[in-house]
Structure formats: C-alpha cells, structure tokens
C-alpha cells in the first residue's frame, strides 16, 4: 500500500530530527554503567554456543514511557502499561533458550512475578516469632518460583534488567542496546512491547518551573517524537529481527494501522492488539500473513504470550537460517 | 492580604462547578466497600477513649493523582510524588496515638517501608534450600520492622489504607472520608500531602479512543479542577483541623503562594516546601506565624516529618482544647 505522498518525510529530515532529539535530551545519568553491562552481556552470550553458533539475544521493551511537562519534573504525561506482556514474554524467551535484555519501565511487572500480589512483601510474609519470618502458605509457591527463577536467570547471565522512566531515557538506552547487539547480526531480536509516547515537549521549550494554575484553562502543544523504528532497522542494527506492537482501542482501524506500521518501519512482524481483548488474543501481521494467536485454555495456559513467543521463535529461526545461507553464499562467492 | 477582586469566584459558582465535576465523573467502582470500611473505622476509633475522649483520626493523603486523557485510558497526565512524605507522616501520627486513614496513590511508598529497596521481594529474599526461604541478613531488620509494624497497626484498627489512581477516584474518596469523619468534629485532621492535579480533561469531552498520532503537533486544552479545599473546610467537615501543602520549584514565590492558600481555603496550616530542599526543611505557615521546621540530624533523625508531626500534634491539641472549651461554654450558656 503506497502512502499518500506529502505525508512521508525524507530520511534526511528524519535523521536531522533524531539528531536534534538526542542532542537536546537531558543526558542519561548512568550511561557508562549501562554501556559496560550491555557489552559484557552481549559478548558473553555471543561466545556461548547455543544451537548452531552464538546464543540468540532478544531485547524485550516493556511498560510505558513518561513525557515530562516541566524540567524540574512535577507533572508528566504517562502511557499506561502494566508491563505484563513484556514480563510474560521474557519468561518464554528465556525458556526458549534466548538471553534477554529486559528494557523496562521502573516499577512495572517483572518476569516470574506475574502471580504475586501488588504489595508482595507486606502481603506474602508473616512474622512467626522473634527470629523467623515466613512466607504465607497461600503465596509460598509463587514467591519461591519468582525468586528461584529470577536469581537463576541473572546468575547464569541470561537476563539483564535495564530500567527507564522518561521517553528520553528509553530512546537513549534503546539506541545503546542496538549499537551493541548489532555485532551478533541476525541472532538479535527486538521485541518492542513498550508503550512509547508519540508526543513530547522538547526539553528546551519546557517550562523550567512548575506550571502555575492561575485562572483559566491550560493549553499545551506537544510535538511528535521522531519515529525511531525506521532508523533502528536501517542504521542502528540492520540485521536484527524486529517485532513491534500496535495497540488500539478501536478494533476497526487496528489491522490497517498494524499493516501500515509494518511497511513504514520495515518491521519483520507487527503484533496487533486491541486494548480490551489483548490478554486473550493478538494478530501477528507479516508482509503476507495475518495470524490470529489465542491463549490455549485447553492446555492449561492462561496467557497468550506462550503461543505468541513460540510462533516468533520459529520465524526467527527461519530468518537466521536464511541469513546464514545468504552469508554462506556471499562467502563462497567471495572465496570463489 | 486582600485578593484582587475579579479573580475570585463566588461560592455558588464553585458549588455548581463541584457538583458538575462529581456528576460527570466516572462512578467509583468499590464505593460501597470503601464507605463501609470508613464508617466502621471512624466508629470504632471514636468509641475508644484516647486522651480525654475519642481517639483522634487523621486522613493522610499521599502520592499524585492522574488525569486520564482518553476514556479508555492509555495516556494520562501524572503528578510526580513518591509518597515518601505521606508514608513517613503516617508513621509519626500512629506513634502519637492517632488513627490514620491513609488515602494513597496505588503503588506509592507505604508506611514502615521507606528503607526497603524498590523491588523488595526479589531483592530481600533468598532461597536456602527446597523448603526454606530466608531474608537477606542486610535487609533483615527493615523487612521485620515493615511487616510487624504494618500488621500491628492494621490489626489494632489504627490504620486504614485506601488506594486511588485518578483525580476522580481521589476526590470522590476524599469527600467520603470527610462526610464520615465529620462526626468526630475537631478530633479529625486532614493532612493533605497528595500531589493533586490542578488541570483535567472533563470525562464527557474526552476522546473515547486513543488519540491518533497523525501528522503535526497535538494541542490539548485542560480545564481547572474545581478547588475543593474551601468546600471541604466549609461544608464537608467544618470542624476538622486542616493542613494542606504547597510545593513549588521556585523558592521566590513559595511563601507568598502558601500564604495565599491559607487565606483562600481557610486552612489552619499550610506546609510550604520547595522541591529541591523538601526532605531537609519545610515552613509551616499559619495565620500569624511562619515556622521553619528542619530535620534534626544531631538527634539521629534523618527525616523532617518527625519534627513536623510533633508540631502539628501540639497545635491540634490546642485546637481541640479550644473547641471543647467553646462547646463547653455553648453548653453551659444553653443550660444556663
């Protein structure tokens, strides 16, 4: 589907917009630390031999980003997301043998913690006597499982958790992940489940102090966040397998929007989900298919992510094989 | 200080605005449950004899409210607040013998949990063997204290936790608290530490579906949330002792703003705090004083709330005494 001309901006304009976004963004605080962790994580996992070579690494993004409305941030716009999908998907990617970079909104749902109550420490533990604290019988299995599995995944070097809050932090870290993960070519996956702000207030045009509630209404102008997906695909990590998400509340426009995102940003797959039914079913949109994925209650699985990740892992395997084959052909033609 | 005429709206207009706000707000989901809990809590504590009569009850509000931008909420504006001050203050009110209604933003800092890490369950616990989970030595005291003190306060009927998320939920619940707590007259305190949105999008004028990020910037018009403080003081619970907070990032306008709030909303006290120094010091503004309250490091107290609540409890005691005296005079003149 060709997009109407005039709506598209050129790659040069987009590149300039993205450069301006990063140049004007407040600098990432723990940038060196994140960078070191990322490099060590990707290096270790690329040296380990998984099935037929390096271990596959997926960057799962999860939770919503915030957009500050004031520089000394009191008010901000937030995108709602519990992070449930990202956390569940991380579990299934780990189960499938992937190493996972879990780029998540601070405070959102963590892998293996989905069945814990909201305030787990106060609700799951009880004091037995002066020297003993124990886990309530009711939560015992969930707590044990959360701790054992999380600690194991981190200890084995298979899970790297990176938290963000603002849109500025998120995009800066996503770029760092891409630059690092680029080295493993088609073995890298981006699974972009985070709810990323479409609009923001540029840092320099932001009110320094708290906006005053004098008399009358508040008018705000937000500008569009430059679309980074295309640049992620083209420049940041061109060989990585990319899956993005499209969430809508209006099912009538959902598939069309997902299809548009697939073409516009050159994604390998777009997962279309509607707000009200997103926990039961999603539609995976590729260049030539629309695959309905539903939770399989008859198998006792109460989430849709199990079947979704199974499908994605299959498709990624084919992608890796084709890429290897292509590289092999190139190598033999080079050596021939 | 007289306010410039023309900026003030009449009580009738305000009442109409507030009625419209509540009429058009989405109904509170667990309204009956909240109402029952509140009535039982206030009744029990008003029957218990504290110092010289009924136990004092304080409603501590804590954390920020959200303003949905879409009816099927994907995006919203949030007011930043960790809820640290509300949680700390609740601990000191309980210590001073008050019963506390902790009206807090879901997921913010809880009383007695201030020294726990962000993700307490995963960070504080470790698996010893198949049947035992234990608390890390390092966090042992903090975890024990959090659980013991919280469970004790709840079990003794001294702590009622009520969570909110949106501005609609917050104001509906605040009104319910006020209507219930009104029965104990001057023994009731409102300690309004929550960061409440000044602007909102009226539910009926809100986009039903997710706002589309087509081309161009997003312009938004937010209207002012009707100022409920004055009505809380005048109508909802006229005998309650009311303390509100004023947070600014600009210290130059802070005291003037606090003073204005005190007069405009007939508060008994306004706690003025500046974003950058709010953990070390605040200024308590009354009709004839400005009292600087600082954390007392020499006494090994690392928060400002300890001294702040001590001051407020003293002033509330005087207020109760004066009210009782007044009531006594009225009674004797009635009987005379």
XYZ file of C-alpha atoms in Angstrom:
672
model
C 0.000 0.000 0.000
C 1.603 3.246 -1.112
C 1.264 6.043 1.387
C -0.086 9.319 0.090
C 2.862 11.470 -0.893
C 3.384 14.532 1.214
C 2.764 12.660 4.477
C 6.153 10.983 4.331
C 9.228 12.812 5.459
C 12.558 12.108 3.823
C 15.269 10.064 5.545
C 17.423 13.213 5.759
C 14.731 15.152 7.613
C 14.124 12.201 9.939
C 17.850 11.825 10.643
C 18.053 15.529 11.461
C 15.014 15.281 13.759
C 16.506 12.312 15.579
C 19.867 14.024 15.940
C 18.126 17.082 17.394
C 16.098 14.885 19.777
C 19.220 13.228 21.183
C 21.311 16.425 21.201
C 18.680 18.276 23.211
C 17.674 15.435 25.520
C 18.907 15.531 29.121
C 21.979 13.231 29.238
C 21.470 9.679 30.529
C 22.738 9.558 34.095
C 24.299 6.103 34.321
C 25.330 5.895 30.685
C 28.784 4.329 31.259
C 27.421 1.697 33.602
C 24.654 0.693 31.181
C 27.099 0.572 28.304
C 29.527 -1.689 30.181
C 26.786 -4.053 31.319
C 25.409 -4.297 27.788
C 28.741 -5.026 26.188
C 29.621 -7.703 28.740
C 26.179 -9.291 28.379
C 26.185 -9.466 24.594
C 29.834 -10.564 24.445
C 29.359 -13.413 26.922
C 26.261 -14.674 25.178
C 27.724 -14.409 21.686
C 30.674 -16.560 22.775
C 28.462 -19.252 24.264
C 27.490 -21.842 21.739
C 23.762 -22.278 21.582
C 22.042 -24.121 18.801
C 24.357 -23.795 15.829
C 26.530 -20.893 16.951
C 26.073 -17.891 19.200
C 23.167 -17.672 21.628
C 20.247 -15.626 20.395
C 19.680 -12.377 22.239
C 16.352 -10.545 22.436
C 15.756 -7.028 23.691
C 12.268 -7.008 25.225
C 10.967 -3.486 25.886
C 8.188 -3.229 28.441
C 5.973 -0.696 30.233
C 5.177 2.898 29.303
C 7.436 5.916 28.904
C 6.785 9.278 30.516
C 6.980 12.719 28.957
C 7.968 15.442 31.440
C 5.983 18.680 31.131
C 8.362 20.648 33.322
C 12.170 20.473 33.531
C 12.133 20.084 37.288
C 9.634 17.380 36.825
C 6.430 17.611 38.827
C 3.967 16.834 36.051
C 4.324 14.427 33.189
C 2.271 12.539 30.634
C 2.386 8.786 31.049
C 1.416 5.914 28.785
C -0.443 3.220 30.616
C 1.122 -0.219 30.613
C 1.400 -2.716 33.439
C 4.348 -4.379 31.718
C 2.577 -7.713 31.992
C 3.128 -8.650 28.335
C 6.837 -7.799 28.415
C 7.351 -9.750 31.643
C 5.477 -12.823 30.381
C 7.263 -12.732 27.024
C 10.645 -12.519 28.771
C 9.849 -15.734 30.634
C 9.015 -17.579 27.404
C 12.063 -16.226 25.553
C 14.285 -17.446 28.407
C 12.545 -20.814 28.288
C 13.270 -20.991 24.550
C 16.985 -20.510 25.243
C 17.335 -16.803 24.470
C 19.326 -14.319 26.511
C 17.059 -11.367 27.343
C 17.778 -7.665 27.759
C 14.675 -6.568 29.678
C 14.417 -2.810 28.991
C 11.517 -1.947 31.270
C 9.730 0.934 32.924
C 10.854 1.212 36.535
C 8.265 -0.341 38.856
C 6.321 -2.330 36.256
C 5.685 -6.083 36.289
C 8.837 -8.226 36.463
C 9.405 -11.643 34.858
C 8.262 -14.558 37.074
C 6.345 -12.131 39.326
C 3.039 -12.046 37.482
C 1.110 -14.023 40.075
C 2.349 -12.064 43.075
C 0.050 -9.537 44.796
C 0.562 -5.759 44.322
C 2.460 -5.229 47.522
C 4.268 -8.568 47.744
C 6.499 -8.072 50.755
C 3.717 -6.924 53.087
C 1.169 -9.368 51.709
C 3.288 -12.524 51.328
C 5.333 -12.579 54.513
C 4.441 -13.077 58.136
C 6.389 -12.983 61.370
C 6.448 -16.353 63.131
C 8.461 -15.383 66.174
C 11.340 -13.095 67.105
C 13.820 -14.710 64.759
C 11.676 -16.116 61.979
C 9.799 -14.648 59.053
C 7.919 -16.986 56.792
C 6.010 -16.876 53.545
C 2.236 -17.358 53.811
C 1.233 -20.827 52.707
C -1.026 -19.321 50.046
C 1.747 -17.405 48.278
C 4.511 -19.887 49.027
C 4.850 -21.408 45.582
C 4.618 -18.090 43.715
C 7.256 -16.466 45.918
C 9.615 -19.437 45.681
C 9.234 -19.602 41.920
C 9.748 -15.836 41.441
C 12.940 -15.760 43.464
C 14.463 -19.025 42.219
C 13.857 -18.357 38.547
C 14.888 -14.681 38.630
C 18.077 -15.386 40.570
C 18.943 -18.320 38.287
C 18.437 -16.319 35.069
C 20.531 -13.416 36.360
C 23.249 -15.693 37.787
C 23.546 -17.614 34.505
C 23.997 -14.316 32.674
C 20.800 -14.784 30.668
C 18.785 -11.848 31.998
C 19.881 -8.217 32.070
C 17.359 -5.792 33.567
C 17.623 -2.145 32.493
C 15.054 0.288 33.932
C 13.866 3.559 32.337
C 11.269 6.192 33.188
C 11.193 9.000 30.589
C 10.995 8.855 26.798
C 14.495 10.381 26.782
C 15.967 7.541 28.857
C 14.098 4.901 26.872
C 15.269 6.031 23.427
C 18.841 6.638 24.557
C 19.030 3.136 26.039
C 17.305 1.537 23.054
C 19.962 3.077 20.822
C 22.742 1.787 23.079
C 21.248 -1.708 23.006
C 21.012 -1.572 19.209
C 24.607 -0.404 18.757
C 25.820 -3.249 20.998
C 23.560 -6.011 19.712
C 24.391 -5.136 16.091
C 27.525 -7.274 16.419
C 25.547 -10.523 16.501
C 23.694 -9.731 13.276
C 20.569 -11.814 12.628
C 20.822 -13.562 16.018
C 19.497 -10.367 17.632
C 15.785 -9.727 18.111
C 13.930 -6.559 19.085
C 10.574 -7.261 20.707
C 9.209 -3.759 21.154
C 6.290 -4.163 23.562
C 6.813 -0.891 25.465
C 4.093 1.768 25.232
C 6.168 4.623 23.866
C 4.906 8.207 23.865
C 4.038 9.586 20.435
C 4.197 13.186 21.617
C 6.573 15.103 23.844
C 7.594 18.554 24.941
C 11.129 19.334 23.731
C 13.399 19.817 26.744
C 14.482 23.327 25.733
C 10.972 24.642 25.232
C 9.809 23.149 28.519
C 8.804 25.297 31.483
C 11.667 25.383 33.964
C 9.383 25.799 36.934
C 6.094 24.264 37.909
C 3.276 25.426 35.635
C 1.068 27.774 37.654
C -2.620 27.157 37.938
C -3.741 30.745 37.730
C -7.072 31.439 36.167
C -8.347 29.821 33.029
C -7.560 26.648 31.149
C -4.122 25.263 30.304
C -3.234 24.971 26.644
C -0.409 22.658 25.762
C 1.308 21.933 22.491
C 3.107 18.629 22.190
C 5.244 17.734 19.197
C 5.729 14.295 17.700
C 8.531 12.080 18.910
C 10.650 11.297 15.817
C 9.877 7.775 14.595
C 12.994 5.853 15.603
C 11.841 2.432 14.376
C 12.867 3.020 10.785
C 16.324 4.182 11.847
C 16.662 1.233 14.222
C 16.005 -1.089 11.288
C 18.068 0.750 8.685
C 21.026 2.081 10.625
C 21.256 1.023 14.251
C 21.028 -2.768 13.886
C 20.113 -3.557 10.260
C 20.371 -7.361 10.584
C 18.271 -7.694 13.754
C 14.839 -9.357 13.580
C 12.317 -6.682 14.554
C 8.871 -7.122 16.058
C 6.838 -4.083 17.038
C 3.406 -3.737 18.642
C 0.335 -1.788 17.676
C -2.233 -1.129 20.390
C -5.558 0.475 19.591
C -8.828 0.829 21.464
C -10.768 0.876 18.203
C -10.703 -2.556 16.554
C -11.934 -1.106 13.265
C -8.645 0.627 12.486
C -6.300 -1.830 14.206
C -5.220 -4.152 11.390
C -4.876 -1.325 8.916
C -2.659 0.548 11.363
C -0.566 -2.560 12.034
C -0.105 -3.139 8.326
C 0.918 0.465 7.828
C 3.492 0.217 10.648
C 4.930 -2.969 9.119
C 5.548 -1.285 5.777
C 6.500 2.144 7.024
C 9.088 0.945 9.541
C 10.160 -2.197 7.655
C 9.357 -4.413 10.636
C 9.551 -8.168 10.211
C 6.383 -8.589 12.238
C 3.818 -6.352 13.909
C 1.716 -7.687 16.771
C -1.719 -6.047 16.612
C -3.654 -5.924 19.856
C -6.842 -4.295 20.971
C -6.981 -2.890 24.494
C -9.969 -4.877 25.712
C -9.046 -8.303 24.266
C -5.247 -8.088 24.382
C -4.893 -10.718 27.086
C -6.834 -13.330 25.118
C -5.721 -12.786 21.537
C -3.460 -10.869 19.182
C -2.955 -10.846 15.425
C 0.591 -11.213 14.093
C 0.912 -9.250 10.870
C 3.723 -10.067 8.423
C 4.254 -8.946 4.825
C 1.994 -11.722 3.531
C 0.080 -13.143 6.519
C -2.270 -12.222 9.325
C -2.004 -14.909 12.008
C -4.507 -14.999 14.872
C -2.816 -16.115 18.088
C -5.050 -17.050 21.024
C -4.377 -18.274 24.524
C -4.874 -22.029 24.673
C -7.007 -22.631 27.736
C -7.444 -26.317 26.957
C -3.691 -26.784 27.525
C -3.993 -25.019 30.870
C -2.055 -21.982 29.629
C -3.690 -18.791 30.796
C -1.735 -16.313 28.703
C -1.439 -15.500 25.020
C 2.335 -14.927 25.220
C 3.150 -18.646 25.337
C 1.798 -19.277 21.811
C 2.995 -15.882 20.585
C 6.640 -16.427 21.552
C 6.528 -19.974 20.141
C 5.499 -18.532 16.767
C 8.104 -15.750 16.871
C 10.916 -18.134 17.821
C 10.038 -20.382 14.861
C 10.012 -17.433 12.464
C 13.245 -16.078 13.875
C 14.928 -19.467 13.372
C 13.954 -19.412 9.708
C 15.232 -15.845 9.440
C 18.595 -16.802 10.966
C 18.885 -19.804 8.675
C 18.159 -17.722 5.581
C 20.636 -15.063 6.713
C 23.338 -17.686 7.368
C 22.634 -19.215 3.998
C 22.914 -15.788 2.386
C 26.152 -15.084 4.253
C 27.412 -18.522 3.222
C 26.624 -17.763 -0.413
C 28.334 -14.408 -0.154
C 31.379 -16.039 1.486
C 31.629 -18.748 -1.160
C 31.247 -16.224 -3.942
C 33.926 -14.095 -2.278
C 36.275 -17.061 -1.912
C 35.423 -18.407 -5.380
C -3.789 40.310 52.045
C -6.898 41.032 50.024
C -7.082 39.200 46.728
C -7.730 41.323 43.666
C -11.442 41.297 43.009
C -12.479 39.609 39.819
C -10.132 36.656 40.354
C -12.391 35.171 42.986
C -15.368 33.094 42.037
C -18.463 33.084 44.214
C -19.345 30.162 46.467
C -22.405 29.488 44.280
C -20.313 29.160 41.124
C -17.826 26.945 42.946
C -20.595 24.726 44.313
C -22.032 24.375 40.821
C -18.602 23.524 39.394
C -18.039 20.884 42.052
C -21.479 19.385 41.524
C -20.785 19.179 37.776
C -17.380 17.594 38.438
C -18.880 14.824 40.563
C -21.955 14.351 38.368
C -19.837 13.844 35.269
C -17.045 11.810 36.875
C -16.939 8.069 36.189
C -18.545 6.399 39.245
C -16.217 4.999 41.910
C -16.071 1.225 41.451
C -15.885 -0.045 45.031
C -17.874 2.781 46.558
C -19.948 0.647 48.972
C -16.933 -1.243 50.232
C -14.968 1.970 50.892
C -17.947 3.529 52.612
C -18.438 0.547 54.940
C -14.763 0.364 55.845
C -14.670 4.086 56.583
C -17.727 4.058 58.788
C -16.518 1.075 60.780
C -13.064 2.607 61.176
C -14.245 6.010 62.387
C -16.926 4.493 64.616
C -14.524 2.102 66.344
C -11.957 4.799 66.935
C -14.464 7.372 68.139
C -15.698 4.908 70.772
C -12.211 4.134 72.020
C -11.108 6.512 74.701
C -7.836 8.168 73.834
C -6.508 11.174 75.688
C -9.567 12.894 77.041
C -12.270 11.296 74.929
C -12.405 9.842 71.434
C -9.234 8.897 69.605
C -8.015 11.474 67.139
C -8.291 10.455 63.500
C -6.172 11.877 60.704
C -6.711 11.426 56.996
C -3.260 11.485 55.379
C -3.392 11.871 51.585
C -0.304 10.752 49.734
C 1.120 10.375 46.215
C -0.006 12.001 42.977
C -3.306 11.799 41.117
C -3.604 11.023 37.422
C -5.714 12.773 34.808
C -6.856 10.471 32.001
C -6.600 11.963 28.507
C -8.706 9.223 26.926
C -11.790 7.442 28.282
C -10.348 4.016 27.592
C -7.269 5.154 29.334
C -3.996 4.689 27.510
C -2.478 8.114 28.124
C -2.752 10.257 31.218
C -1.080 13.177 32.946
C 0.515 12.290 36.241
C 1.757 14.380 39.141
C 5.060 13.165 40.453
C 5.161 12.098 44.072
C 6.907 9.123 45.631
C 4.519 9.244 48.587
C 7.508 9.310 50.931
C 6.217 12.251 52.978
C 2.753 10.750 53.412
C 4.189 7.383 54.440
C 6.630 8.910 56.935
C 3.967 11.204 58.378
C 1.586 8.270 58.832
C 4.211 6.506 60.951
C 4.606 9.549 63.227
C 0.846 10.107 63.536
C 0.414 6.469 64.571
C 3.265 6.876 67.065
C 1.488 9.929 68.502
C -1.642 7.845 69.106
C -3.743 8.859 66.098
C -5.784 6.500 63.952
C -4.804 7.047 60.309
C -6.809 6.848 57.082
C -4.004 6.527 54.539
C -5.565 7.729 51.255
C -2.713 6.972 48.885
C -1.860 6.591 45.234
C -1.716 2.899 44.351
C 1.878 1.685 44.265
C 3.485 4.591 46.139
C 5.601 4.359 49.297
C 3.882 2.616 52.220
C 4.286 3.386 55.945
C 7.194 1.498 57.562
C 8.554 0.551 54.131
C 10.717 3.587 53.469
C 14.032 1.784 53.892
C 13.161 -1.181 51.705
C 14.643 -1.462 48.194
C 12.499 -0.770 45.082
C 11.722 -4.380 44.328
C 11.641 -5.764 47.878
C 10.541 -9.340 47.314
C 13.197 -10.144 44.718
C 15.908 -8.167 46.472
C 15.294 -9.098 50.114
C 14.629 -12.820 49.949
C 16.816 -15.780 49.101
C 16.192 -19.492 48.780
C 18.105 -21.525 51.362
C 17.001 -24.980 50.297
C 13.936 -26.731 48.945
C 11.730 -25.859 51.851
C 13.204 -22.630 53.180
C 13.201 -19.031 52.044
C 15.040 -16.504 54.159
C 15.514 -12.765 54.326
C 18.991 -11.488 53.432
C 20.921 -10.509 56.547
C 21.343 -6.985 55.185
C 17.601 -6.311 54.862
C 16.519 -8.434 57.798
C 15.723 -5.655 60.256
C 13.943 -3.451 57.687
C 11.746 -6.329 56.492
C 10.884 -7.454 60.026
C 10.045 -3.926 61.084
C 7.906 -3.234 57.985
C 5.834 -6.367 58.402
C 5.481 -6.282 62.194
C 4.519 -2.624 62.419
C 2.138 -2.662 59.442
C 0.363 -5.806 60.578
C 0.101 -4.483 64.147
C -1.366 -1.112 63.085
C -3.924 -2.774 60.802
C -4.802 -5.472 63.344
C -5.344 -2.872 66.095
C -7.706 -0.996 63.788
C -5.463 2.068 63.702
C -4.532 2.081 60.020
C -6.941 2.019 57.090
C -5.313 2.008 53.665
C -7.405 3.329 50.762
C -5.759 3.405 47.316
C -6.642 5.727 44.417
C -5.250 6.372 40.947
C -7.211 9.093 39.115
C -8.244 12.580 40.215
C -11.849 11.341 40.015
C -11.229 8.499 42.482
C -9.213 10.740 44.791
C -11.801 13.498 45.119
C -14.711 11.087 45.451
C -12.936 9.230 48.246
C -11.794 12.436 49.953
C -15.416 13.556 50.070
C -16.491 10.207 51.526
C -13.800 10.454 54.205
C -14.903 13.998 55.051
C -18.585 13.071 55.328
C -17.695 10.191 57.669
C -15.060 11.931 59.743
C -17.303 14.967 60.246
C -18.977 13.105 63.126
C -15.922 13.454 65.367
C -15.747 17.225 64.934
C -12.442 18.838 65.960
C -10.828 15.449 66.679
C -10.498 14.940 62.919
C -7.456 16.123 60.976
C -6.874 16.408 57.237
C -3.209 16.236 56.301
C -3.350 16.834 52.565
C 0.075 15.817 51.302
C -1.084 14.284 47.994
C 0.029 15.970 44.770
C -3.357 16.706 43.259
C -3.777 17.673 39.600
C -4.745 21.302 39.024
C -5.989 20.620 35.494
C -8.048 17.861 33.955
C -9.981 16.864 30.868
C -13.709 16.594 31.679
C -14.827 12.995 31.166
C -17.533 13.882 28.650
C -15.257 15.953 26.423
C -12.567 13.289 26.497
C -11.603 11.306 23.409
C -13.256 7.903 23.603
C -10.486 6.208 21.661
C -6.733 6.508 21.685
C -5.585 9.862 20.320
C -4.030 9.237 16.912
C -0.531 10.429 16.171
C -1.116 11.503 12.599
C 0.865 14.376 11.308
C 1.588 17.543 13.180
C 1.613 18.522 16.847
C -1.011 17.700 19.448
C -2.863 20.593 21.023
C -4.614 19.946 24.302
C -6.865 22.093 26.422
C -7.108 21.221 30.076
C -9.544 22.924 32.415
C -9.040 23.658 36.085
C -10.093 21.139 38.689
C -12.585 22.959 40.963
C -10.875 23.935 44.222
C -12.395 21.505 46.699
C -10.396 22.654 49.738
C -12.686 25.531 50.556
C -15.754 23.303 50.374
C -14.030 20.636 52.464
C -13.463 23.268 55.156
C -16.830 24.995 54.909
C -19.280 22.200 54.157
C -17.829 18.693 54.170
C -16.190 18.663 57.608
C -16.263 22.207 59.033
C -14.800 21.339 62.453
C -11.850 19.295 61.179
C -8.308 20.655 61.594
C -6.944 21.146 58.062
C -3.352 21.155 56.905
C -2.569 21.498 53.223
C 0.728 21.512 51.324
C 2.199 23.897 48.818
C 5.005 22.601 46.626
C 6.893 24.914 44.308
C 10.139 24.633 42.405
C 10.674 28.378 42.610
C 11.507 29.409 46.174
C 10.852 33.082 45.394
C 7.086 32.621 45.118
C 6.690 29.771 47.624
C 5.803 31.575 50.867
C 3.525 34.027 49.115
C 1.672 31.121 47.469
C 1.404 29.267 50.787
C 0.038 32.351 52.483
C -2.485 32.827 49.710
C -3.633 29.193 50.012
C -4.048 29.560 53.783
C -6.369 32.548 53.382
C -8.176 31.447 50.254
C -9.061 27.963 51.501
C -9.277 28.816 55.240
C -6.693 26.177 56.119
C -5.428 26.013 59.706
C -1.900 25.440 58.456
C -0.102 25.277 55.130
C 3.181 23.405 54.853
C 5.349 25.175 52.275
C 8.022 23.083 50.631
C 10.419 23.608 47.789
C 11.114 20.665 45.501
C 14.887 20.569 45.963
C 15.035 21.052 49.761
C 11.763 19.399 50.782
C 13.463 16.463 52.512
C 15.520 18.722 54.784
C 13.172 21.559 55.668
C 9.673 22.967 55.332
C 7.990 26.156 56.534
C 4.701 25.850 58.397
C 2.545 28.869 57.629
C -0.318 29.811 59.974
C -2.406 32.963 60.140
C 0.230 34.723 62.245
C 3.415 32.636 62.057
C 5.955 31.188 59.682
C 7.751 28.342 61.452
C 10.851 26.788 59.910
C 10.951 23.045 60.585
C 14.203 21.199 59.868
C 15.307 17.612 60.234
C 17.330 17.208 63.413
C 20.407 15.266 62.382
C 22.043 15.681 65.782
C 19.265 13.547 67.280
C 19.896 10.891 64.633
C 16.574 11.594 62.917
C 17.017 11.616 59.164
C 13.636 12.993 58.162
C 11.817 16.286 58.556
C 8.454 14.604 59.226
C 9.340 13.713 62.826
C 9.578 17.376 63.903
C 6.745 18.405 61.600
C 4.210 15.948 63.033
C 5.308 16.828 66.582
C 4.456 20.475 65.871
C 1.137 19.642 64.200
C 0.053 17.328 67.017
C 0.758 20.089 69.565
C -1.244 22.619 67.589
C -4.084 20.185 67.026
C -4.243 19.512 70.790
C -4.642 23.256 71.425
C -7.308 23.413 68.711
C -9.261 20.527 70.265
C -8.998 22.110 73.708
C -10.251 25.455 72.430
C -13.095 23.768 70.575
C -14.055 21.729 73.652
C -13.890 24.887 75.737
C -16.075 26.660 73.196
C -18.521 23.771 73.123
C -18.477 23.755 76.950
C -19.282 27.461 77.032
C -22.045 26.973 74.490
C -23.422 24.044 76.503
C -23.337 25.977 79.783
C -24.895 29.045 78.182
C -27.536 26.781 76.692
C -28.180 25.122 80.023
C -27.873 28.425 81.919
